[in-house]
mmCIF file with all atom_site columns, C-alpha atoms and ligand atoms in Angstrom:
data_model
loop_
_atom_site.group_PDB
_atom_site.id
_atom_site.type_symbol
_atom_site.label_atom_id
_atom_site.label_alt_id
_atom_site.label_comp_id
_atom_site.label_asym_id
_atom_site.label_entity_id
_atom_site.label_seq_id
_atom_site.pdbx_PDB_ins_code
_atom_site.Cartn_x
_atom_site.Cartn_y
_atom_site.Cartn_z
_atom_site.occupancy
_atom_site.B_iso_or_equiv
_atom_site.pdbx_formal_charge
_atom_site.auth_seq_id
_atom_site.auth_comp_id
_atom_site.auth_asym_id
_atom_site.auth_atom_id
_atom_site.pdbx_PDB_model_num
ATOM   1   C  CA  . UNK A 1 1   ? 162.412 -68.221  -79.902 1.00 52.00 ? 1   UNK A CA  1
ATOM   2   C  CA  . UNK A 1 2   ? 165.916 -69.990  -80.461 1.00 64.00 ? 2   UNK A CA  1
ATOM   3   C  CA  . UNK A 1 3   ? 165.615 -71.939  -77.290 1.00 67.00 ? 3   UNK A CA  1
ATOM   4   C  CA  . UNK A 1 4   ? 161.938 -73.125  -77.511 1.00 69.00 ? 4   UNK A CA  1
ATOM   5   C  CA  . UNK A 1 5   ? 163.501 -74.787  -81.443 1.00 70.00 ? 5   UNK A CA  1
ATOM   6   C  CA  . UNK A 1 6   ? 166.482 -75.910  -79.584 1.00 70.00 ? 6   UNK A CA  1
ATOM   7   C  CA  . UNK A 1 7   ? 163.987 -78.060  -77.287 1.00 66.00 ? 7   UNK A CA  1
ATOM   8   C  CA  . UNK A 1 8   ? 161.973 -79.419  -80.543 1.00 68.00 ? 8   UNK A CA  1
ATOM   9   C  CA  . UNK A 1 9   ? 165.219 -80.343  -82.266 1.00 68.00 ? 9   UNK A CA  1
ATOM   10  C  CA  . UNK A 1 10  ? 166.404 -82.069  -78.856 1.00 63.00 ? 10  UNK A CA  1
ATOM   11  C  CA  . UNK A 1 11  ? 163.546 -84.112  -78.444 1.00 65.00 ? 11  UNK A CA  1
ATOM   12  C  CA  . UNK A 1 12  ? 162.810 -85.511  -81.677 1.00 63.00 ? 12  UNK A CA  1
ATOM   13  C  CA  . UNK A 1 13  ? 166.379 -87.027  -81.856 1.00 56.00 ? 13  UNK A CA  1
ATOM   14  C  CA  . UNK A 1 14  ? 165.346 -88.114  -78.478 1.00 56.00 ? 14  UNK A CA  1
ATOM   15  C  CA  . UNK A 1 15  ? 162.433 -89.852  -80.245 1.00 58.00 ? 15  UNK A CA  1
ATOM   16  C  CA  . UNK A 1 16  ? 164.653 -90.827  -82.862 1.00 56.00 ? 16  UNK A CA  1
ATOM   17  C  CA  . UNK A 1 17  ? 167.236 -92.540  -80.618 1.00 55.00 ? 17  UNK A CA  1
ATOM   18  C  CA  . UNK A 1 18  ? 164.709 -94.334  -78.587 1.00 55.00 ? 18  UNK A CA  1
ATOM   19  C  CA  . UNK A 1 19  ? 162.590 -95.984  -82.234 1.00 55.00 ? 19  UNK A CA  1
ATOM   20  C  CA  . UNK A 1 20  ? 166.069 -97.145  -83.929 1.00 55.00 ? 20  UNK A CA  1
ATOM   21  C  CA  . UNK A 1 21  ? 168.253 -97.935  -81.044 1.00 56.00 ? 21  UNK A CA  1
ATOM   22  C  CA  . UNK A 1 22  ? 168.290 -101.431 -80.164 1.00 59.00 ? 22  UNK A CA  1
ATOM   23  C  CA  . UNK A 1 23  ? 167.089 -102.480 -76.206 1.00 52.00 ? 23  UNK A CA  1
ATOM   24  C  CA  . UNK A 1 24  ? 170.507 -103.347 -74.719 1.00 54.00 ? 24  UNK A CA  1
ATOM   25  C  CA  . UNK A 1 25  ? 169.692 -103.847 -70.920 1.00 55.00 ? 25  UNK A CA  1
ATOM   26  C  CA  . UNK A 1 26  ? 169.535 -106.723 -69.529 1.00 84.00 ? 26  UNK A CA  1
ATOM   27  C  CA  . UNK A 1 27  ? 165.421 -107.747 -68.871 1.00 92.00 ? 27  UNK A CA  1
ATOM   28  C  CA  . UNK A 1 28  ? 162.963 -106.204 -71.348 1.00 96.00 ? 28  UNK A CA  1
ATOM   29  C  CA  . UNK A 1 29  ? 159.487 -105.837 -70.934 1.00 97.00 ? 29  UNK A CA  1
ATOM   30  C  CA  . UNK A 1 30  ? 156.343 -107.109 -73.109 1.00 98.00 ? 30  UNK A CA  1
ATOM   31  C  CA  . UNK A 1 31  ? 153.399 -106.135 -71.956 1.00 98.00 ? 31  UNK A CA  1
ATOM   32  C  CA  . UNK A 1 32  ? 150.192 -107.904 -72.575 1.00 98.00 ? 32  UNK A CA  1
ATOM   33  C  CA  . UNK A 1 33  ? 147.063 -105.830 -72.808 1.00 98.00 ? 33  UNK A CA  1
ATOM   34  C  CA  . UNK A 1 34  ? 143.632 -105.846 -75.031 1.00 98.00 ? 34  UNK A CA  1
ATOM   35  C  CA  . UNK A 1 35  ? 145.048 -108.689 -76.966 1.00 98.00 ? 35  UNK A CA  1
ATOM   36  C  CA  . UNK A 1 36  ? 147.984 -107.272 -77.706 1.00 98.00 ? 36  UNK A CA  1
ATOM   37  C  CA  . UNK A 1 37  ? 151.672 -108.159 -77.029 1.00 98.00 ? 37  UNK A CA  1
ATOM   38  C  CA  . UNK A 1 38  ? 153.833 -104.407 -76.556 1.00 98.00 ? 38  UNK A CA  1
ATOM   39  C  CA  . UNK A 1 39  ? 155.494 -104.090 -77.975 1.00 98.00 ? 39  UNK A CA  1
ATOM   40  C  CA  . UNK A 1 40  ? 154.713 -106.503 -81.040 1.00 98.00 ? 40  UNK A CA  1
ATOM   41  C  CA  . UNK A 1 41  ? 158.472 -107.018 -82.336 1.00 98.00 ? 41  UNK A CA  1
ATOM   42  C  CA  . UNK A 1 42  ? 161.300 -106.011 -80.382 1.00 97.00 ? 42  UNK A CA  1
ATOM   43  C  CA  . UNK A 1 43  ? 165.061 -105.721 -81.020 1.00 97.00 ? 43  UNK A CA  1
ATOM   44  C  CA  . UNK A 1 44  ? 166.849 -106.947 -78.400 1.00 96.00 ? 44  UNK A CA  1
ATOM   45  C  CA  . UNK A 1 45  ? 170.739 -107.680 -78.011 1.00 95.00 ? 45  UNK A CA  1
ATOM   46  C  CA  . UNK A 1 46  ? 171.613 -111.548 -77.465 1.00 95.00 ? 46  UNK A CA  1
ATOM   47  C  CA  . UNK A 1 47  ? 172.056 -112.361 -73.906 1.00 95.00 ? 47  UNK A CA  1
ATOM   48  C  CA  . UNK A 1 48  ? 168.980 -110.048 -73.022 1.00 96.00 ? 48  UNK A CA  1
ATOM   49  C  CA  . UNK A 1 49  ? 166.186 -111.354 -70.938 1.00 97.00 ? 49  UNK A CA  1
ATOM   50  C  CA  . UNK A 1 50  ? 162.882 -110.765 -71.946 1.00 98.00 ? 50  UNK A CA  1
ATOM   51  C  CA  . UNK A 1 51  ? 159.469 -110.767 -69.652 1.00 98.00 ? 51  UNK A CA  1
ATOM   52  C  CA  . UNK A 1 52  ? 156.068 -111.182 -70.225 1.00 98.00 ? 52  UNK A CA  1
ATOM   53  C  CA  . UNK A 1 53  ? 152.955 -109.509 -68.091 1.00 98.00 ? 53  UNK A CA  1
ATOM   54  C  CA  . UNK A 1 54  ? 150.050 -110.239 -68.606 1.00 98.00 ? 54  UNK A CA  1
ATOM   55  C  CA  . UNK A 1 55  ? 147.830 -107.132 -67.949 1.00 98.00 ? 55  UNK A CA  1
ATOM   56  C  CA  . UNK A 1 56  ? 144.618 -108.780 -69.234 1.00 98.00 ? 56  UNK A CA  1
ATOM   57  C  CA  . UNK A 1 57  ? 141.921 -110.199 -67.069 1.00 97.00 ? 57  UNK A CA  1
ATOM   58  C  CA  . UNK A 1 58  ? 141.681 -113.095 -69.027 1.00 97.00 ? 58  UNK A CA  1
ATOM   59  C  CA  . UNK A 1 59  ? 144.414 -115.798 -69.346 1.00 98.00 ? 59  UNK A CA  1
ATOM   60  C  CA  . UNK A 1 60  ? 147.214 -115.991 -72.220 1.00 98.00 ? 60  UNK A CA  1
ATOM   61  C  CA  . UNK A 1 61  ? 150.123 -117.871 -73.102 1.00 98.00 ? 61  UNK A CA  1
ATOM   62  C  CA  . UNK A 1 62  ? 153.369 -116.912 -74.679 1.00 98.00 ? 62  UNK A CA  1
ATOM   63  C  CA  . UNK A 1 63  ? 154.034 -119.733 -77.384 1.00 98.00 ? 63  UNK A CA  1
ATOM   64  C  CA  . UNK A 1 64  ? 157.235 -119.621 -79.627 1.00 98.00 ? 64  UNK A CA  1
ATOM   65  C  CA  . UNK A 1 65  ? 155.932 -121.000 -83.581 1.00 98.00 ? 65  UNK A CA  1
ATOM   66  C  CA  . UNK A 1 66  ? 159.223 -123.086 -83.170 1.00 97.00 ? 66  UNK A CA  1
ATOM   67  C  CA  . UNK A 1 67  ? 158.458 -123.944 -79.427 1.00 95.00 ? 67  UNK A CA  1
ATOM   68  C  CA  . UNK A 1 68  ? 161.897 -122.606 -78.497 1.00 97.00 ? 68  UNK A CA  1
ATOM   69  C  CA  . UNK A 1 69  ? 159.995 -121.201 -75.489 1.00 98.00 ? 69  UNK A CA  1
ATOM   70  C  CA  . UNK A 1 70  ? 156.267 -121.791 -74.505 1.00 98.00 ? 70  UNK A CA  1
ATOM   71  C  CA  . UNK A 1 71  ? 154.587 -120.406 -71.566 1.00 98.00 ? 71  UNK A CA  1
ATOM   72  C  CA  . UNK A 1 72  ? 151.427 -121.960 -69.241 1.00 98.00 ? 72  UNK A CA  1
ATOM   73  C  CA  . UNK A 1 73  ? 148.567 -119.872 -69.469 1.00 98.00 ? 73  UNK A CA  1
ATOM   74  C  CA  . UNK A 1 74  ? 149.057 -116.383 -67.426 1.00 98.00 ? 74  UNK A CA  1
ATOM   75  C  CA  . UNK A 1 75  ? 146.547 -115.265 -65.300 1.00 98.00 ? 75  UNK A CA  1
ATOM   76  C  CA  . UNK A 1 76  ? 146.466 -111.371 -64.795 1.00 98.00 ? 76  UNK A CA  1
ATOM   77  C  CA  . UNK A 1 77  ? 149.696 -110.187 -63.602 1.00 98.00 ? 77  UNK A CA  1
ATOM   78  C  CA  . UNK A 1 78  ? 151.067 -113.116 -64.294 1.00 98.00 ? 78  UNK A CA  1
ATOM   79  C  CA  . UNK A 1 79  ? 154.766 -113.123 -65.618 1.00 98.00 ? 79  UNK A CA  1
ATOM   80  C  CA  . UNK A 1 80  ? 157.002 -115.488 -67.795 1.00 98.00 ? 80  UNK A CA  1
ATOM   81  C  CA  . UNK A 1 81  ? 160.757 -114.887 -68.960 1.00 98.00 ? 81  UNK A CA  1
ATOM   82  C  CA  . UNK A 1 82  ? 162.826 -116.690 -71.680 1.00 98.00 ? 82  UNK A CA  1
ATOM   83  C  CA  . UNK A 1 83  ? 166.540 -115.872 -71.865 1.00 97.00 ? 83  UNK A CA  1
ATOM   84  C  CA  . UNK A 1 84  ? 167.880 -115.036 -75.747 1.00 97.00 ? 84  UNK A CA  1
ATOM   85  C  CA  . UNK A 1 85  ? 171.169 -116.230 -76.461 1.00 95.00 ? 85  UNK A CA  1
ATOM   86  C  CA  . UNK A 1 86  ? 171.221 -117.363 -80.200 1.00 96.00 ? 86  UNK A CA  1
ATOM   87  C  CA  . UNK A 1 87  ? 170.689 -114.566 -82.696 1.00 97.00 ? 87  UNK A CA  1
ATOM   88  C  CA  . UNK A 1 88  ? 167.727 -114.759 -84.753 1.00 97.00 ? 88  UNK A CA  1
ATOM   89  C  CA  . UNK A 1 89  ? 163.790 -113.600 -85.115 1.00 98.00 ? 89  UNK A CA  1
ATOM   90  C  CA  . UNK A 1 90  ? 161.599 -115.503 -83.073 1.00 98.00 ? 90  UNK A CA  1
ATOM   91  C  CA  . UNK A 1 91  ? 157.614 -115.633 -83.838 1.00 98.00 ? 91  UNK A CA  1
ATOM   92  C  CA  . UNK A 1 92  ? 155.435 -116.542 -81.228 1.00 98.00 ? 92  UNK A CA  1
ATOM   93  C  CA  . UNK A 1 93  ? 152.151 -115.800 -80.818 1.00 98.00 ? 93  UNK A CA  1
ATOM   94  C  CA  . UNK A 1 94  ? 149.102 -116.663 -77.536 1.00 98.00 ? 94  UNK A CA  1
ATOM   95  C  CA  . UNK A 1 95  ? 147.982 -120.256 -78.167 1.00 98.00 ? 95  UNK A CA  1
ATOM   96  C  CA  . UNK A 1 96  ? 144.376 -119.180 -76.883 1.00 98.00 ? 96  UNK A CA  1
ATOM   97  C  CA  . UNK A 1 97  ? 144.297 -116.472 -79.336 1.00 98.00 ? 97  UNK A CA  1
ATOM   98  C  CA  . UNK A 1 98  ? 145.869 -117.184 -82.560 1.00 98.00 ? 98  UNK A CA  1
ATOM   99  C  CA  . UNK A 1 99  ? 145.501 -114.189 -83.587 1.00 98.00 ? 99  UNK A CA  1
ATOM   100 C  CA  . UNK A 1 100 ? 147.770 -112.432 -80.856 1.00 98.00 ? 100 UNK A CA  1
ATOM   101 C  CA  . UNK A 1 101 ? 151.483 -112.524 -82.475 1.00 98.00 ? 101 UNK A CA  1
ATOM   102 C  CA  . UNK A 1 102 ? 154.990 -110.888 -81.853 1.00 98.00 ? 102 UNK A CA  1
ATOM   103 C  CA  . UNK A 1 103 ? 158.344 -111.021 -82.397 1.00 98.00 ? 103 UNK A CA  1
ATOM   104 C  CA  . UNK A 1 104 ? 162.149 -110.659 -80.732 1.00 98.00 ? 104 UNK A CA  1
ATOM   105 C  CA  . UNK A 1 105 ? 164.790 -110.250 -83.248 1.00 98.00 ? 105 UNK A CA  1
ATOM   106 C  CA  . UNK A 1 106 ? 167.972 -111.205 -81.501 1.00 97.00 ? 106 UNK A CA  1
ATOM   107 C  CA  . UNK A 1 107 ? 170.750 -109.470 -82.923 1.00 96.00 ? 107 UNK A CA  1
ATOM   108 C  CA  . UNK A 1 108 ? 174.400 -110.818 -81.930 1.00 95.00 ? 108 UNK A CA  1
ATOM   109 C  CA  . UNK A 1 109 ? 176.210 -109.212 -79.004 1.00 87.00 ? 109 UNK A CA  1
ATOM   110 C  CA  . UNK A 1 110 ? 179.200 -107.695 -80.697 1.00 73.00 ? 110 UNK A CA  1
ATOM   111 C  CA  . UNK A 1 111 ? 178.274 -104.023 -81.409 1.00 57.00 ? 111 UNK A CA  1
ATOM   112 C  CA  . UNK A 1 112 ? 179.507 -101.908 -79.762 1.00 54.00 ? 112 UNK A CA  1
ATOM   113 C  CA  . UNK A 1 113 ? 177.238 -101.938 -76.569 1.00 52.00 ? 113 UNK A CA  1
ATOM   114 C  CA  . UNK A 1 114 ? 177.856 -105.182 -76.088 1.00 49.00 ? 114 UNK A CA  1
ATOM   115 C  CA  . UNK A 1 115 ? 178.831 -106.308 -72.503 1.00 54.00 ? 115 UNK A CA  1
ATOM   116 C  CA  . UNK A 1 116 ? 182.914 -106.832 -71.776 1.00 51.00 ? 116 UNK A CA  1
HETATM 117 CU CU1 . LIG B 2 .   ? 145.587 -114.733 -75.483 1.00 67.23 ? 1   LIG B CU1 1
#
């Protein structure tokens, strides 16, 4: 069935587009669940706004290992948003729970989905 591989083909470039392409909207989301930021690194363009949720039923923090941007513990549901202007990677990691990391990797706003 030519269709039924035209569909395949379609949606792994889908795939494909959506694991390479950088995030380019404005507000991104990082969820926080089972001791886990999601997702753990994150491309985003500079400019972009990124925001935390706590989906836990325990508290967290979002803590930057350069304290560029360091959040109060969030209760569940709880939310907290840091603005990325400056290109770069940024670590952080849950100051309750060490072990709990991520990353943003800011990449400058000049390609060619960059806002005019
Ligand atoms: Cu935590």
């Amino acid at each position: 069935m030519t269709r039924r591989l035209a569909m395949g083909a379609l949606a792994a470039i889908l795939l494909l587009a959506a694991a390479t392409a950088p995030v380019s909207a404005a507000t991104v989301e990082v969820k926080i669940a089972n001791f886990t930021f999601s997702p753990q690194q994150l491309t985003v363009k500079a400019g972009t706004t990124v925001t935390w949720t706590n989906a836990d039923d325990i508290p967290h923090t979002v803590t930057s290992t350069t304290l560029a941007f360091r959040s109060k513990p969030l209760d569940t549901d709880d939310k907290f948003s840091f603005t990325f202007t400056t290109p770069g990677t940024y670590k952080y990691f849950c100051s309750l729970h060490p072990h709990m990391t991520g990353s943003i990797v800011v990449e400058a706003a000049t390609g060619s989905n960059a806002p005019r």
